Amino acid sequence: MLVRGEPVVRGILEATLEELASVGYGALRIEDVAARAGVNKTTIYRRWPTKQELVAAALRSVTAERITPPGTGSLRGDLLETGRHMAEVMGSAEGQALRRILIAEERNPEFTDIAHQLRESMDALPLPVIEAARARGEFAPGFDGTLLFKTLAGALQHRLFMERQDVDEGFLVQMVDLLLLGAMAPDRRK
C-alpha cells in the first residue's frame, strides 16, 4: 500500500525528469517543476531544499532505487537477471533521457557532483551479488567482481547506443558466458 505522500513524491520526481529532459540542468527551475507536477513549490522545498538535491533524487529514482539485486543462487543467473534489468532501464525513455542529460551537463560543476553521487550509488548495487558469489567460491582468487558488472554495463550501452540494436536473450547469454570464463574460479568453468 502506498504511503499518502508517495504519489506526490513520485509525481514531483517524474516532473523533474521531464523538466530536465526539456530544459537541462542549468535552466531547470523549481517553479517549473512544481507547475508540471501540479504542486506548490513549497511542497518541493520541504523535501528537497535545493535544486541539486531534487535532481539527484529524481535521477536515483530512474536507476538505483528501481534496481534490486537478484538472488538466483548462481553468479551466471544473477548476471543474466542484472543484464536484463540494465537493458530495460537503459532502453527506457527515462534511461535514454538520463544518458542525454549526463552527456549534456558533464561540464556543469554542480551537476558533476550529482553524477558522482549517482555513479557511487550505481557502483554499490552489485555488491551483494558479488559477495554472495565470492561466498559460493565462484570467483577466481583476487578477481575484482565490480569489473564484471561494469564490463557488462559497458557492453549493453555499446549494443543499445552505438550499434542501435536491442539486447536480446541470445546476445545477453553470449556476453555473460564470455565474461564468466575470465571471472570464475578454474574449477567452476564448464
Short mmCIF file of C-alpha atoms in Angstrom, two decimals:
data_model
loop_
_atom_site.label_atom_id
_atom_site.label_comp_id
_atom_site.label_asym_id
_atom_site.label_seq_id
_atom_site.Cartn_x
_atom_site.Cartn_y
_atom_site.Cartn_z
CA MET A 1 0.00 0.00 0.00
CA LEU A 2 1.28 3.47 -0.89
CA VAL A 3 2.03 6.00 1.79
CA ARG A 4 -0.23 9.03 1.44
CA GLY A 5 2.54 11.32 0.20
CA GLU A 6 4.22 8.76 -2.05
CA PRO A 7 2.16 9.54 -5.18
CA VAL A 8 3.01 13.23 -4.74
CA VAL A 9 6.72 12.45 -4.36
CA ARG A 10 6.64 10.20 -7.43
CA GLY A 11 4.85 12.92 -9.40
CA ILE A 12 7.45 15.52 -8.42
CA LEU A 13 10.34 13.24 -9.36
CA GLU A 14 8.73 12.43 -12.73
CA ALA A 15 8.10 16.13 -13.36
CA THR A 16 11.74 16.84 -12.51
CA LEU A 17 12.92 14.25 -15.04
CA GLU A 18 10.60 15.68 -17.70
CA GLU A 19 11.83 19.19 -17.00
CA LEU A 20 15.46 18.04 -17.09
CA ALA A 21 14.86 16.41 -20.45
CA SER A 22 13.17 19.55 -21.72
CA VAL A 23 15.48 22.34 -20.50
CA GLY A 24 18.56 20.70 -18.97
CA TYR A 25 20.01 21.16 -15.51
CA GLY A 26 21.19 24.75 -15.83
CA ALA A 27 17.80 26.12 -16.88
CA LEU A 28 15.72 23.92 -14.56
CA ARG A 29 13.62 25.96 -12.14
CA ILE A 30 11.77 24.60 -9.10
CA GLU A 31 8.75 26.74 -10.05
CA ASP A 32 8.52 24.97 -13.41
CA VAL A 33 8.82 21.53 -11.79
CA ALA A 34 6.07 22.47 -9.31
CA ALA A 35 3.78 23.63 -12.11
CA ARG A 36 4.43 20.46 -14.11
CA ALA A 37 3.75 18.29 -11.03
CA GLY A 38 0.67 20.29 -10.02
CA VAL A 39 2.01 21.16 -6.57
CA ASN A 40 3.11 24.28 -4.75
CA LYS A 41 6.86 24.93 -4.83
CA THR A 42 6.95 24.87 -1.01
CA THR A 43 5.92 21.19 -1.24
CA ILE A 44 9.14 20.57 -3.16
CA TYR A 45 11.35 22.74 -0.96
CA ARG A 46 10.16 20.97 2.20
CA ARG A 47 11.53 17.67 0.98
CA TRP A 48 14.39 18.87 -1.28
CA PRO A 49 15.80 22.24 -0.11
CA THR A 50 17.99 22.68 -3.20
CA LYS A 51 17.72 22.05 -6.91
CA GLN A 52 20.77 19.80 -6.66
CA GLU A 53 19.07 17.57 -4.06
CA LEU A 54 15.87 17.37 -6.12
CA VAL A 55 17.68 16.45 -9.32
CA ALA A 56 19.83 13.87 -7.53
CA ALA A 57 16.70 12.23 -6.07
CA ALA A 58 15.00 12.22 -9.48
CA LEU A 59 17.99 10.61 -11.18
CA ARG A 60 18.28 7.99 -8.43
CA SER A 61 14.61 7.19 -8.95
CA VAL A 62 15.42 6.12 -12.52
CA THR A 63 18.39 3.97 -11.60
CA ALA A 64 19.45 2.87 -8.17
CA GLU A 65 16.07 2.96 -6.45
CA ARG A 66 14.45 0.78 -9.13
CA ILE A 67 17.10 -1.91 -9.10
CA THR A 68 17.13 -4.72 -6.58
CA PRO A 69 19.96 -7.25 -6.60
CA PRO A 70 18.86 -10.64 -7.90
CA GLY A 71 19.36 -13.74 -5.81
CA THR A 72 19.21 -16.65 -8.23
CA GLY A 73 21.80 -18.71 -6.37
CA SER A 74 24.44 -18.52 -9.10
CA LEU A 75 26.68 -15.80 -10.48
CA ARG A 76 25.58 -16.62 -14.02
CA GLY A 77 21.89 -16.37 -13.10
CA ASP A 78 22.46 -13.12 -11.23
CA LEU A 79 24.39 -11.63 -14.15
CA LEU A 80 21.65 -12.59 -16.60
CA GLU A 81 18.96 -11.04 -14.38
CA THR A 82 21.08 -7.93 -13.85
CA GLY A 83 21.75 -7.64 -17.59
CA ARG A 84 18.04 -7.94 -18.40
CA HIS A 85 17.22 -5.22 -15.93
CA MET A 86 20.07 -2.95 -17.09
CA ALA A 87 18.94 -3.30 -20.71
CA GLU A 88 15.36 -2.50 -19.72
CA VAL A 89 16.36 0.63 -17.80
CA MET A 90 18.87 1.81 -20.44
CA GLY A 91 16.37 1.26 -23.24
CA SER A 92 13.52 3.06 -21.46
CA ALA A 93 12.63 6.66 -22.23
CA GLU A 94 13.86 7.64 -18.75
CA GLY A 95 17.14 5.79 -19.22
CA GLN A 96 17.77 7.43 -22.57
CA ALA A 97 16.93 10.85 -21.14
CA LEU A 98 19.30 10.20 -18.25
CA ARG A 99 22.09 9.35 -20.67
CA ARG A 100 21.49 12.54 -22.69
CA ILE A 101 21.44 14.66 -19.53
CA LEU A 102 24.66 13.13 -18.21
CA ILE A 103 26.39 13.90 -21.51
CA ALA A 104 24.93 17.40 -21.95
CA GLU A 105 25.68 18.54 -18.42
CA GLU A 106 29.10 16.95 -17.97
CA ARG A 107 30.85 20.33 -17.66
CA ASN A 108 28.50 21.84 -15.11
CA PRO A 109 30.34 21.52 -11.75
CA GLU A 110 27.14 21.37 -9.70
CA PHE A 111 25.78 18.61 -11.92
CA THR A 112 29.13 16.80 -11.85
CA ASP A 113 28.62 16.33 -8.10
CA ILE A 114 25.20 14.79 -8.79
CA ALA A 115 26.66 12.48 -11.44
CA HIS A 116 29.38 11.41 -8.99
CA GLN A 117 26.79 10.58 -6.31
CA LEU A 118 24.76 8.65 -8.88
CA ARG A 119 27.82 6.69 -10.01
CA GLU A 120 28.68 5.79 -6.40
CA SER A 121 25.16 4.50 -5.75
CA MET A 122 25.23 2.50 -9.01
CA ASP A 123 28.64 1.03 -8.16
CA ALA A 124 27.25 -0.22 -4.84
CA LEU A 125 24.32 -2.09 -6.43
CA PRO A 126 26.14 -5.29 -7.42
CA LEU A 127 28.00 -5.64 -4.11
CA PRO A 128 25.51 -8.12 -2.56
CA VAL A 129 25.68 -10.28 -5.71
CA ILE A 130 29.48 -10.12 -5.69
CA GLU A 131 29.69 -11.07 -2.01
CA ALA A 132 27.27 -13.98 -2.50
CA ALA A 133 29.26 -15.25 -5.50
CA ARG A 134 32.51 -14.90 -3.56
CA ALA A 135 30.99 -16.84 -0.63
CA ARG A 136 29.97 -19.61 -3.04
CA GLY A 137 33.54 -19.74 -4.38
CA GLU A 138 32.53 -18.70 -7.89
CA PHE A 139 35.26 -16.09 -8.40
CA ALA A 140 38.88 -16.79 -9.16
CA PRO A 141 41.13 -15.67 -6.30
CA GLY A 142 41.78 -11.93 -6.37
CA PHE A 143 39.23 -11.22 -9.12
CA ASP A 144 37.57 -7.78 -8.93
CA GLY A 145 33.86 -8.58 -9.14
CA THR A 146 32.87 -4.96 -9.77
CA LEU A 147 34.79 -5.09 -13.03
CA LEU A 148 32.45 -7.82 -14.23
CA PHE A 149 29.36 -5.65 -13.76
CA LYS A 150 30.99 -2.53 -15.21
CA THR A 151 32.03 -4.51 -18.28
CA LEU A 152 28.53 -5.90 -18.68
CA ALA A 153 27.04 -2.41 -18.41
CA GLY A 154 29.53 -1.09 -20.97
CA ALA A 155 28.72 -3.88 -23.41
CA LEU A 156 25.00 -3.24 -23.05
CA GLN A 157 25.44 0.51 -23.55
CA HIS A 158 27.50 -0.13 -26.65
CA ARG A 159 24.90 -2.50 -28.06
CA LEU A 160 21.99 -0.14 -27.38
CA PHE A 161 23.50 3.25 -28.15
CA MET A 162 26.36 2.68 -30.57
CA GLU A 163 25.06 -0.27 -32.54
CA ARG A 164 21.41 0.77 -32.10
CA GLN A 165 20.37 -2.84 -31.56
CA ASP A 166 18.17 -4.41 -28.93
CA VAL A 167 19.67 -6.56 -26.21
CA ASP A 168 18.02 -9.88 -26.91
CA GLU A 169 18.39 -13.01 -24.81
CA GLY A 170 20.90 -14.57 -27.20
CA PHE A 171 23.23 -11.57 -27.02
CA LEU A 172 22.90 -11.39 -23.25
CA VAL A 173 23.65 -15.09 -22.74
CA GLN A 174 26.73 -14.90 -25.00
CA MET A 175 28.02 -11.79 -23.21
CA VAL A 176 27.53 -13.25 -19.72
CA ASP A 177 29.19 -16.53 -20.69
CA LEU A 178 32.11 -14.66 -22.24
CA LEU A 179 32.57 -12.59 -19.09
CA LEU A 180 32.30 -15.56 -16.77
CA LEU A 181 35.09 -17.51 -18.42
CA GLY A 182 37.55 -14.93 -17.13
CA ALA A 183 35.92 -14.33 -13.78
CA MET A 184 35.19 -17.79 -12.48
CA ALA A 185 37.44 -19.99 -10.46
CA PRO A 186 39.12 -22.63 -12.67
CA ASP A 187 37.18 -25.49 -11.07
CA ARG A 188 33.86 -23.74 -11.85
CA ARG A 189 34.46 -23.31 -15.61
CA LYS A 190 32.41 -25.72 -17.66
#
